[in-house]
Coordinates of C-alpha atoms and ligand atoms in Angstrom, one line a residue:
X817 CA -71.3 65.4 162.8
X818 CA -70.8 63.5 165.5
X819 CA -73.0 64.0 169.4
X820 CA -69.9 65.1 171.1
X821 CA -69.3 68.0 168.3
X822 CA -72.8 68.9 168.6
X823 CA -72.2 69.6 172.0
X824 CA -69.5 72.1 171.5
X825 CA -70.6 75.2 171.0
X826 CA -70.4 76.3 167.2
X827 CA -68.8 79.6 165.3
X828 CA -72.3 80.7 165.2
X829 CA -73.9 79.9 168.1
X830 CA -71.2 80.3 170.7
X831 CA -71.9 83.2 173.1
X832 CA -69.5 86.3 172.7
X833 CA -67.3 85.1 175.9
X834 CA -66.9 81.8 174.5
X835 CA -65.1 82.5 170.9
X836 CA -61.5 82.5 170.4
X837 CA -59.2 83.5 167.4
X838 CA -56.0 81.8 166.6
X839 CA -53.5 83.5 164.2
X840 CA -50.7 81.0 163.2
X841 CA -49.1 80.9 159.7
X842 CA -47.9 77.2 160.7
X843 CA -51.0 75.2 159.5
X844 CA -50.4 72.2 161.8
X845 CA -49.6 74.1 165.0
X846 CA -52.7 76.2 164.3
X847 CA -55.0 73.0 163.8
X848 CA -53.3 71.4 167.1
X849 CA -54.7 74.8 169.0
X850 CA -57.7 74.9 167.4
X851 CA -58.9 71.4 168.7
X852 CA -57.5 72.0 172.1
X853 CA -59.4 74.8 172.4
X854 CA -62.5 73.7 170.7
X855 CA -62.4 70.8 172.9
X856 CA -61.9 73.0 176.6
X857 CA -65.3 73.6 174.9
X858 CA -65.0 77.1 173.1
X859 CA -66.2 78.1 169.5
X860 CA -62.8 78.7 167.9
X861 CA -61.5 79.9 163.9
X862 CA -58.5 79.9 162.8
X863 CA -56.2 82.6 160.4
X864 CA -53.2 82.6 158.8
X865 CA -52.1 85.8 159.7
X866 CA -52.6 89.5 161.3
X867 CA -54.5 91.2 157.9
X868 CA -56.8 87.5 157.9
X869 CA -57.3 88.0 161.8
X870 CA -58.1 91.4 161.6
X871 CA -61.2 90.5 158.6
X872 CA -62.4 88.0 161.0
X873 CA -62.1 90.1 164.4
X874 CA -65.2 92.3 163.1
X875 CA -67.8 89.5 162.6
X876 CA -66.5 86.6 164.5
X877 CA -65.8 89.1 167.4
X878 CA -63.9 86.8 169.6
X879 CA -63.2 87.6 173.7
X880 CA -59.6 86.2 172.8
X881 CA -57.3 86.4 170.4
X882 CA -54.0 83.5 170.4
X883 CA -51.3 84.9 168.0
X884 CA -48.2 84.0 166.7
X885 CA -45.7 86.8 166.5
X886 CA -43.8 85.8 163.2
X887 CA -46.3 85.8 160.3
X888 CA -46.0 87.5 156.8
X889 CA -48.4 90.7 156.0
X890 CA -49.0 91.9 159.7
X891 CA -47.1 90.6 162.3
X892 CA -48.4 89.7 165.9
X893 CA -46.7 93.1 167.5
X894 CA -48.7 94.9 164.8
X895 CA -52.1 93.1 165.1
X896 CA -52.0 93.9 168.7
X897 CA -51.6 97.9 167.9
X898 CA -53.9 97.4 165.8
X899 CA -56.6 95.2 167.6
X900 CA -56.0 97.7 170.4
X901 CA -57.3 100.6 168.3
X902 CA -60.5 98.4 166.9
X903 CA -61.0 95.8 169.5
X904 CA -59.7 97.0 172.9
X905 CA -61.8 94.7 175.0
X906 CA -60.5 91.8 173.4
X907 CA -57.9 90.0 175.3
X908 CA -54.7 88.8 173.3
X909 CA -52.1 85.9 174.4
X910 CA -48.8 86.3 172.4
X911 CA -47.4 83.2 171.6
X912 CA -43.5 83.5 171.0
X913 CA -39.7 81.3 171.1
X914 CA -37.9 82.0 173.5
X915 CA -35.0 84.4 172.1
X916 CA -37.4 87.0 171.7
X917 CA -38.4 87.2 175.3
X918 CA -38.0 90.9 174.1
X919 CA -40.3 91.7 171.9
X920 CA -43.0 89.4 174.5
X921 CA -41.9 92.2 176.3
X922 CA -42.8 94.9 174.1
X923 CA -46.4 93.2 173.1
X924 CA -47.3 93.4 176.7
X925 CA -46.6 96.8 176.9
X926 CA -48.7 97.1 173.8
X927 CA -51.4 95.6 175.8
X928 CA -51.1 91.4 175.0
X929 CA -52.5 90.6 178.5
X930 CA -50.4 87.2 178.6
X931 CA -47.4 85.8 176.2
X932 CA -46.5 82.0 176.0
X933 CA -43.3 81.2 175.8
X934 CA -42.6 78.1 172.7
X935 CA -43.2 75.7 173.2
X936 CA -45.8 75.1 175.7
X937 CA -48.3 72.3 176.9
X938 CA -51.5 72.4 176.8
X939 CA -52.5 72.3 179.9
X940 CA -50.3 76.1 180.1
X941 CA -52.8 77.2 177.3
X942 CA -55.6 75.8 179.3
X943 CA -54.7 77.6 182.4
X944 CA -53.5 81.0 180.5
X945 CA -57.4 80.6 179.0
X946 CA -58.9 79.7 182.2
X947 CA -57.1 82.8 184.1
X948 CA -58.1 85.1 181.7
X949 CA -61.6 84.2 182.0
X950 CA -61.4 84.6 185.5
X951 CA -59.4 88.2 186.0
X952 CA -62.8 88.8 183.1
X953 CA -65.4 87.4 185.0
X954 CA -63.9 89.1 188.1
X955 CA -64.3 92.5 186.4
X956 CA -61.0 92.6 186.8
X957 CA -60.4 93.5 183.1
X958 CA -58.2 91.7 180.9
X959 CA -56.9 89.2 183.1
X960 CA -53.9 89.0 185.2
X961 CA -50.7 87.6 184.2
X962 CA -50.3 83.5 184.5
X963 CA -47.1 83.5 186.0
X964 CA -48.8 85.1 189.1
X965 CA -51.7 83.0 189.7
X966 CA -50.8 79.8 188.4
X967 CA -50.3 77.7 191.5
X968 CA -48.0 75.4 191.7
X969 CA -49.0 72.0 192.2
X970 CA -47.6 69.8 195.0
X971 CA -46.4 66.5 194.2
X972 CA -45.7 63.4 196.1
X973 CA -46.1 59.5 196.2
X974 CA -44.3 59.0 199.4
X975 CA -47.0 57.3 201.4
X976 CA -46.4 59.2 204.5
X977 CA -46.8 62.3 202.9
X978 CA -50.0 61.2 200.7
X979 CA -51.4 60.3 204.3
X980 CA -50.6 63.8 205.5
X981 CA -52.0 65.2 202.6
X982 CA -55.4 63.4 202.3
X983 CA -55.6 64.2 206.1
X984 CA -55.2 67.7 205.6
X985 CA -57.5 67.9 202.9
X986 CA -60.2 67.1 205.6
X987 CA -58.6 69.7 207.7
X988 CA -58.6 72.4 205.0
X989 CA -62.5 72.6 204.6
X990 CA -62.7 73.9 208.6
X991 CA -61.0 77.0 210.0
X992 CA -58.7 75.0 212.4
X993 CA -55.2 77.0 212.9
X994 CA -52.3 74.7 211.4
X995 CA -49.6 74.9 212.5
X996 CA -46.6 73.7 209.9
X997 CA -43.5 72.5 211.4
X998 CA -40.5 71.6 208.6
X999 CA -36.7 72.3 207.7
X1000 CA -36.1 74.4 205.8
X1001 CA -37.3 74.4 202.1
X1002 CA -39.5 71.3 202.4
X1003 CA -42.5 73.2 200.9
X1004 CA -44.3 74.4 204.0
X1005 CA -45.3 77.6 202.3
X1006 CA -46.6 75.2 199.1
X1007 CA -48.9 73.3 201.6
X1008 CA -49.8 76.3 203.0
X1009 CA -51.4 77.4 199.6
X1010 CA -52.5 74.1 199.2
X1011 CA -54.8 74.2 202.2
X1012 CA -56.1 77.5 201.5
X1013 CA -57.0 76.1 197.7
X1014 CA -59.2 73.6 199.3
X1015 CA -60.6 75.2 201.6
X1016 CA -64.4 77.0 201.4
X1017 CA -61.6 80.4 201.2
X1018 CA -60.2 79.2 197.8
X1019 CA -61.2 82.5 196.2
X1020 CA -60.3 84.9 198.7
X1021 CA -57.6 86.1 199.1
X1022 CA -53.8 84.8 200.5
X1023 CA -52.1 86.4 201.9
X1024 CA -48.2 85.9 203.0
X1025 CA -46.5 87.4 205.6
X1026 CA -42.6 86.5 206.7
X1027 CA -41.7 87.3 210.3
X1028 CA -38.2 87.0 209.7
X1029 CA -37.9 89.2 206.6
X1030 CA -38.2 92.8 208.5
X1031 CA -37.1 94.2 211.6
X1032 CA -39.7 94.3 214.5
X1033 CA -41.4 97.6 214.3
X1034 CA -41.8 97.5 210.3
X1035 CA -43.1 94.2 210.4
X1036 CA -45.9 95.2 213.0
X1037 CA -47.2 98.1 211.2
X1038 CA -46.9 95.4 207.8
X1039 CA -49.5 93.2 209.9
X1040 CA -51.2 95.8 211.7
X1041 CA -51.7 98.9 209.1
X1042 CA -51.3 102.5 210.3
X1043 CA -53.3 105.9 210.6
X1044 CA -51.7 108.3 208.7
X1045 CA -49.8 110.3 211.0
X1046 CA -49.5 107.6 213.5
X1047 CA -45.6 107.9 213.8
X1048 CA -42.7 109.7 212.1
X1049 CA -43.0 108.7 208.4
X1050 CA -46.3 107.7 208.9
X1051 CA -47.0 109.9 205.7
X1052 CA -50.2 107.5 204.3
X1053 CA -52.8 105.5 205.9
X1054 CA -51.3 102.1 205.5
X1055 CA -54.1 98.8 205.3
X1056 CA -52.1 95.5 207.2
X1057 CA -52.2 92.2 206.2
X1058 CA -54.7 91.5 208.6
X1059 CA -57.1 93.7 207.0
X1060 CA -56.0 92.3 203.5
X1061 CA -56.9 89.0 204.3
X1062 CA -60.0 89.5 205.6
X1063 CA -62.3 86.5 204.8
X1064 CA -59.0 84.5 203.3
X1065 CA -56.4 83.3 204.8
X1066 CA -53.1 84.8 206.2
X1067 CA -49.8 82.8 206.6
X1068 CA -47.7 83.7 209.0
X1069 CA -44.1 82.3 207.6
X1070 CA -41.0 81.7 210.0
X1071 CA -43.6 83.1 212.9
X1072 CA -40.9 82.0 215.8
X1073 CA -39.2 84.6 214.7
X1074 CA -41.6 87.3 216.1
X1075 CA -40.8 89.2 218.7
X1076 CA -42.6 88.6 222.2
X1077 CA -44.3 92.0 222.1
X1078 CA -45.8 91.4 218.6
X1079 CA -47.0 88.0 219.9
X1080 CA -48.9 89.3 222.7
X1081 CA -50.6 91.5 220.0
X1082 CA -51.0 88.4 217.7
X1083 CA -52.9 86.6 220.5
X1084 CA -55.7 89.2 220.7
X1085 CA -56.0 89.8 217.4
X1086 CA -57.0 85.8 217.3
X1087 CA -59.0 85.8 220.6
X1088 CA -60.9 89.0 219.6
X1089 CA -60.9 88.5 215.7
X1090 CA -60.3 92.4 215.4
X1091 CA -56.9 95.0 214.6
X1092 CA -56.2 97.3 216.2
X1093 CA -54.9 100.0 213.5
X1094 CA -51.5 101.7 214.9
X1095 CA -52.9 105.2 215.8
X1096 CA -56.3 104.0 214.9
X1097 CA -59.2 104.7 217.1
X1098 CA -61.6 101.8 216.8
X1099 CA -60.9 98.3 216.7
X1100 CA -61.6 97.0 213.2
X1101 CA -63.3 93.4 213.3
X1102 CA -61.2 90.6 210.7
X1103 CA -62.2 87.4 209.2
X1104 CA -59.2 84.7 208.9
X1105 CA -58.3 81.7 209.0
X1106 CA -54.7 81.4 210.1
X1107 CA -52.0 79.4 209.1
X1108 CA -48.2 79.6 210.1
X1109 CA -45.0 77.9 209.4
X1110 CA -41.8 77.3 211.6
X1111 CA -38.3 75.6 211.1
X1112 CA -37.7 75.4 214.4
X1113 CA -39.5 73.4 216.9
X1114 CA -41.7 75.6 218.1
X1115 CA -42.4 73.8 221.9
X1116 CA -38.6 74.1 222.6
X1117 CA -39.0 78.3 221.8
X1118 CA -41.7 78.2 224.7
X1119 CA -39.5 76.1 226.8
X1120 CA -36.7 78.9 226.4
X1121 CA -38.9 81.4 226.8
X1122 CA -38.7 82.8 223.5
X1123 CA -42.2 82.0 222.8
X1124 CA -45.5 82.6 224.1
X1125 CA -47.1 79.7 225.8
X1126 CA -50.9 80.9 225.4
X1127 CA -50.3 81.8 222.0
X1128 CA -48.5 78.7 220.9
X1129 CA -51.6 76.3 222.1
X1130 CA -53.7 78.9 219.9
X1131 CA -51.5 78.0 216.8
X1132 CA -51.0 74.4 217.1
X1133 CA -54.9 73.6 216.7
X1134 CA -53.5 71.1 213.9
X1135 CA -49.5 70.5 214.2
X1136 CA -47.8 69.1 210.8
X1137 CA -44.9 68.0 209.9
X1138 CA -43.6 67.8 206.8
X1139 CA -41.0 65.5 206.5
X1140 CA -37.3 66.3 205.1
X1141 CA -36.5 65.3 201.4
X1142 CA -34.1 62.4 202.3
X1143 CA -36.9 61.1 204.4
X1144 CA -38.5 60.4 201.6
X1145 CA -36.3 59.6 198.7
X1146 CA -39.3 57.9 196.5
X1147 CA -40.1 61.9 195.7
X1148 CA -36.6 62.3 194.2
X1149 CA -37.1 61.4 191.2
X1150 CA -40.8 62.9 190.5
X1151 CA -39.7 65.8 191.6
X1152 CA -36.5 66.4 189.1
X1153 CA -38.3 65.0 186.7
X1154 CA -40.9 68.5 187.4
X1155 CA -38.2 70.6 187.8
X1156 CA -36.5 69.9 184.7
X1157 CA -39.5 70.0 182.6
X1158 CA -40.7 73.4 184.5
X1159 CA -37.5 74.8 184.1
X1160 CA -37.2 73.5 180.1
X1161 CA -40.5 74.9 179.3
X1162 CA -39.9 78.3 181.3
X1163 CA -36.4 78.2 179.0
X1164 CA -38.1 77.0 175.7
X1165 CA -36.5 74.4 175.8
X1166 CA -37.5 70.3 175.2
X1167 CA -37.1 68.6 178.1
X1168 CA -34.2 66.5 178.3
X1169 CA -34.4 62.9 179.6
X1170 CA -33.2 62.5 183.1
X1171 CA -30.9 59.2 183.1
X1172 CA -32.0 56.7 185.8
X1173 CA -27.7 57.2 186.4
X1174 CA -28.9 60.5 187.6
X1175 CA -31.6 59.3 189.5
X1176 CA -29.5 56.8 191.6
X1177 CA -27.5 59.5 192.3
X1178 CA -29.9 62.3 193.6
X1179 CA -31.3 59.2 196.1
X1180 CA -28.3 59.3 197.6
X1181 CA -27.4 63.0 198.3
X1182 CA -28.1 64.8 201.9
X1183 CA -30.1 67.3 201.0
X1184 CA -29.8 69.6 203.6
X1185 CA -31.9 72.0 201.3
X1186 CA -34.3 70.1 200.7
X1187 CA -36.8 70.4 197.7
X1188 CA -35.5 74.0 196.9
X1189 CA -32.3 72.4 196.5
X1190 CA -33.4 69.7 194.5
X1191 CA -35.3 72.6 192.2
X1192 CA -32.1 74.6 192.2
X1193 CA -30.0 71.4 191.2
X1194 CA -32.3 70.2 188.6
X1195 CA -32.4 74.2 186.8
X1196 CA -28.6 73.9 186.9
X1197 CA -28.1 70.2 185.7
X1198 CA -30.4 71.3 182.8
X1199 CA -28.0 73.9 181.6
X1200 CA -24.7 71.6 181.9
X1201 CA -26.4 68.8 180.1
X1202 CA -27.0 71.1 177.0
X1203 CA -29.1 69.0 174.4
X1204 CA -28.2 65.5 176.0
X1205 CA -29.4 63.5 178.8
X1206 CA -29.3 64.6 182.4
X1207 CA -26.8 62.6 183.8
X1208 CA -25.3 62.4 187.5
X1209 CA -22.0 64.3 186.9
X1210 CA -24.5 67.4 185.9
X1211 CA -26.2 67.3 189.1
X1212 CA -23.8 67.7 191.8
X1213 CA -25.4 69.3 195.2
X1214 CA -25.5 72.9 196.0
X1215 CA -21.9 73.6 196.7
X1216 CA -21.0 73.6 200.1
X1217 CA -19.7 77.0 200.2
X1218 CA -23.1 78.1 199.5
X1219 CA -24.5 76.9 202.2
X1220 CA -21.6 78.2 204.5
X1221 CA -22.1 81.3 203.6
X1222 CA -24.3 82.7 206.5
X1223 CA -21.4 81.5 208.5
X1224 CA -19.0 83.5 207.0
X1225 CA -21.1 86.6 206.9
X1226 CA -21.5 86.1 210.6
X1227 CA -17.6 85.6 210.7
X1228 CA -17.6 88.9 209.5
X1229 CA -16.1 88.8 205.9
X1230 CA -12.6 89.4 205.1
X1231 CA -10.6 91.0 202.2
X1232 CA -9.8 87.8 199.7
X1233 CA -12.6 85.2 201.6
X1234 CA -14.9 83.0 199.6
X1235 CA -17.7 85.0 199.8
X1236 CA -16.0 88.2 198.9
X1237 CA -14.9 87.0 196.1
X1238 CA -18.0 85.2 194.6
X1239 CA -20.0 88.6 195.8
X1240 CA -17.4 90.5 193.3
X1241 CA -17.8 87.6 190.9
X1242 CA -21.5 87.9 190.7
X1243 CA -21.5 91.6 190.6
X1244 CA -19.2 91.8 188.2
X1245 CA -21.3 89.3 186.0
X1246 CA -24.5 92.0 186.7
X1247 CA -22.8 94.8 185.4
X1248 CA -21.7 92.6 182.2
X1249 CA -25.2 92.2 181.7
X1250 CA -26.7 95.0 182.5
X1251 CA -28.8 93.8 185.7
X1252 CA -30.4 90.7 183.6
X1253 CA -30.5 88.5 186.4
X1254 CA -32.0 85.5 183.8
X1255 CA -28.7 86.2 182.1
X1256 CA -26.6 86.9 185.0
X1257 CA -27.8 84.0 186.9
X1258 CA -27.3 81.5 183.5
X1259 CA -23.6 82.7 183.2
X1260 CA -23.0 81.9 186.6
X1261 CA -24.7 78.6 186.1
X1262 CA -26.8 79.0 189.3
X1263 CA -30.5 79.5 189.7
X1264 CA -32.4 82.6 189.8
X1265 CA -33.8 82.0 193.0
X1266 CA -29.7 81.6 194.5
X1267 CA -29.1 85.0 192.8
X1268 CA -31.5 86.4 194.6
X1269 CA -30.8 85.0 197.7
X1270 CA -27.6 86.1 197.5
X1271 CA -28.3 89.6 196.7
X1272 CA -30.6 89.6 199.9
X1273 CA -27.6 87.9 201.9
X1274 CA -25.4 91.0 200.7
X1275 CA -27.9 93.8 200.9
X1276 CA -28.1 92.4 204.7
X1277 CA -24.6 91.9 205.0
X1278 CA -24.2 95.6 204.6
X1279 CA -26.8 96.6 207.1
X1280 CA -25.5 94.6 209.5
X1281 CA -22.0 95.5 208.7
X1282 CA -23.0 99.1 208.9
X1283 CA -24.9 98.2 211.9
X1284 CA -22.0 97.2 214.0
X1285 CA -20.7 98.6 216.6
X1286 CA -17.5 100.3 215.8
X1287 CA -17.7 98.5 212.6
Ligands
LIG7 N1 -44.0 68.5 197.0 C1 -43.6 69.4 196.1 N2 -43.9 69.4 194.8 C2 -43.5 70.4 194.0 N3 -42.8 71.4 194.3 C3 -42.4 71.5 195.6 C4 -42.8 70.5 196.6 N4 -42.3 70.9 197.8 C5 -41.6 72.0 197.6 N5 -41.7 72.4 196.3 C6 -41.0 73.6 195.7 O1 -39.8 73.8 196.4 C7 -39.6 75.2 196.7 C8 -39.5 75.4 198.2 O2 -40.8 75.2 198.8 P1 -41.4 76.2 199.9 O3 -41.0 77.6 199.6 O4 -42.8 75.9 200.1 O5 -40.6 75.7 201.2 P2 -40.5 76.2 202.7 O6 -40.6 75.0 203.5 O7 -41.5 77.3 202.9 O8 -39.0 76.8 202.7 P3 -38.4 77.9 203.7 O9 -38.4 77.2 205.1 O10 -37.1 78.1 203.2 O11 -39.3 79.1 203.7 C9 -40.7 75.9 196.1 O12 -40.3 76.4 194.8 C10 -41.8 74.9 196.0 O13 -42.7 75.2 194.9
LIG8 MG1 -41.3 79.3 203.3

């Protein structure tokens, strides 16, 4: 035996949080986990299948189980029933192909706190482990789900933006306000998570609020909370995200677009550090460290009037900028390179090569969307170059149409326009689906995210429609 295997905990020393159980029929995917695992430093055996897992569940007593779901004798759907009748503390990761996204599904309702979709890398086995270790050690139960606390990591060799971000990182550790100034889509809401995650707050909690995503009144009681009672419909007490983030950090996203009312009581809530509930009697003292996020340059709002002088010095303790995606072109092809593989594994899928063709190509465009766009292009150009390399004529920018389309709701849609006819398109699509947006989205060979978008668009479209008046 070697000094470094000595070092790693053993099957029968390990303590009970430390053991894991793989069930795999394939031999040299099972031996691949089981020395990843062994190495993250965990006492780790191996079985062939569900009845073999279920012998060794009773004296090995693992804190995690990694299963396959296809395997003769029991399968992984049925070791999970039955691991949840003899072992219920034990947490379970499904491991499954994609096609049977389904029956991932099904094992989660079962009680598989996490499934991984085939195949994956090893540092998404490291993280699923490491989350569920955490939600554990948190009391939090089983774990939470990866997909909502894996963060996503932000990328960059453009030197101005490495500057930025090795400046901020010295930032981060304080509570200065920052203030992040950026089109649209440049990842200000990434770097607001980024500064959080390295700052002394990294645990607590973030939380994200969007000015411009609800009317005036609803977005005050969303920050501010509400007695019960406090107003018509005021049926439950309601916490704010004030209150929520207490001792973490709150982003304030799109925060010009607050109304000047709101700001006034944004201003004491950061001079006093303390909310006043709606309805509520006493004041109730917050911790936070603020951050907010504007695509408009937030001087010119105070110039116009549309923005509170005092508050805006208060914000901009530390002003960034983060700098538009054809500003720095040397992130192009880093960045599709992510995107593709992020969006192969999310598919199951192997990532495809993305020509250097290609590359040239996405240097060149505008990208008015900037890295969303990029993302958004890079999903779709995975799904027209099928098996084959990504190449430029798969990766033409987010059509133009699309980005009109605010334009024309304003325009007021008519009978026959573009955007009446892609709305029927895509509902159409939905209802041939069944409401599978995954699918829905893939036969319209756009990305998730745009289907969603434009659902929002339409759902607002008919409010302000309805809204009109005389309309
Ligand atoms: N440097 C980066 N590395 C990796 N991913 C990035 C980077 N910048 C942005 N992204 C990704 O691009 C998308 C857009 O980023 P984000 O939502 O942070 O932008 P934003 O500036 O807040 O946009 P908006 O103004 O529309 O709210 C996200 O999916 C984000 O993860
Ligand atoms: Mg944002």
């Amino acid at each position: 035996m070697t000094d470094r295997e000595k070092q790693v905990p053993t099957a029968e020393t390990g303590e009970e949080q430390e053991r894991i159980l793989v069930v795999d029929d394939d031999p040299s995917m099972r031996i691949a986990l089981m020395e990843t695992i062994r190495r993250l430093g965990y006492a780790v055996q191996g079985a062939v299948d569900g009845t073999e897992a279920l012998e060794r569940i009773t004296k090995f007593r693992p804190w995690l189980v990694l299963t396959d779901l296809r395997m003769p004798r029991l399968t992984g759907l049925e070791l999970i029933k039955e691991m949840k009748a003899r072992a219920p503390q034990t947490a379970i990761v499904l491991m499954t192909a994609y096609g049977t996204v389904e029956t991932a599904v099904e094992a989660m309702k079962l009680g598989a706190s996490e499934y991984l979709l085939k195949p994956f890398s090893m540092d998404v086995l490291e993280r699923a482990i490491a989350n569920l270790k955490a939600g554990r050690e948190e009391g939090g139960g089983l774990g939470r789900p990866v997909h909502q606390v894996e963060h996503r990591a932000l990328l960059s060799q453009d030197p101005g933006m490495v500057r930025l971000l090795s400046t901020i990182e010295g930032v981060a550790s304080s509570q200065a306000t920052v203030l992040i100034h950026g089109e649209s889509g440049t990842g200000k809401e990434l770097l607001a998570r980024f500064i959080h995650l390295r700052s002394p707050r990294a645990h607590r909690p973030f939380i994200a609020v969007n000015c411009a995503a609800l009317p005036d009144g609803l977005l005050e009681s969303e920050l501010f909370g509400h007695e019960r009672g406090a107003f018509t419909g005021a049926v439950i007490r309601k916490v704010g995200k004030f209150e929520l983030a207490h001792t973490g950090t709150l982003l304030l996203d799109e925060i010009s677009e607050m109304n000047l009312a709101l700001q006034a009581k944004l201003l004491r809530v950061l001079q006093e550090r303390e909310v006043d509930r709606i309805g509520g009697r006493d004041p109730v003292p917050v911790n936070i460290r603020v951050i907010a996020t504007t695509n408009r340059v937030l001087y010119r709002e105070v110039e116009q009037g549309r923005f509170r002088e005092d508050l805006y010095y208060r914000l901009n303790v530390f002003p960034v900028t983060v700098p538009p995606l054809r500003e720095r072109v040397v992130d192009i092809p880093i960045l599709a390179r992510h995107f593709v593989n992020q969006s192969a594994m999310r598919n199951g899928l192997t990532p495809p090569v993305v020509s250097d063709g290609a590359l040239a190509h996405l240097q060149r465009l505008p990208w008015k969307g900037n890295v969303r766009e990029l993302e958004n292009v890079m999903e779709r150009a995975l799904l027209l170059a099928g098996q084959g390399a990504i190449l430029p004529e798969h990766c033409p920018p987010e059509r133009s149409e699309e980005a009109a389309i605010p334009f024309v709701r304003a325009a007021q849609p008519a009978n026959g326009s573009l955007w009446e006819m892609e709305r029927e398109l895509i509902f159409k699509t939905l209802a041939r689906v069944k409401d599978n947006r995954t699918h829905a989205a893939k036969e319209l060979g756009i990305s998730i995210r745009t289907l969603r978008n434009k659902l929002r668009e339409y759902r607002e479209g008919e409010h302000s429609a309805s809204s009109l008046p005389g309309g």
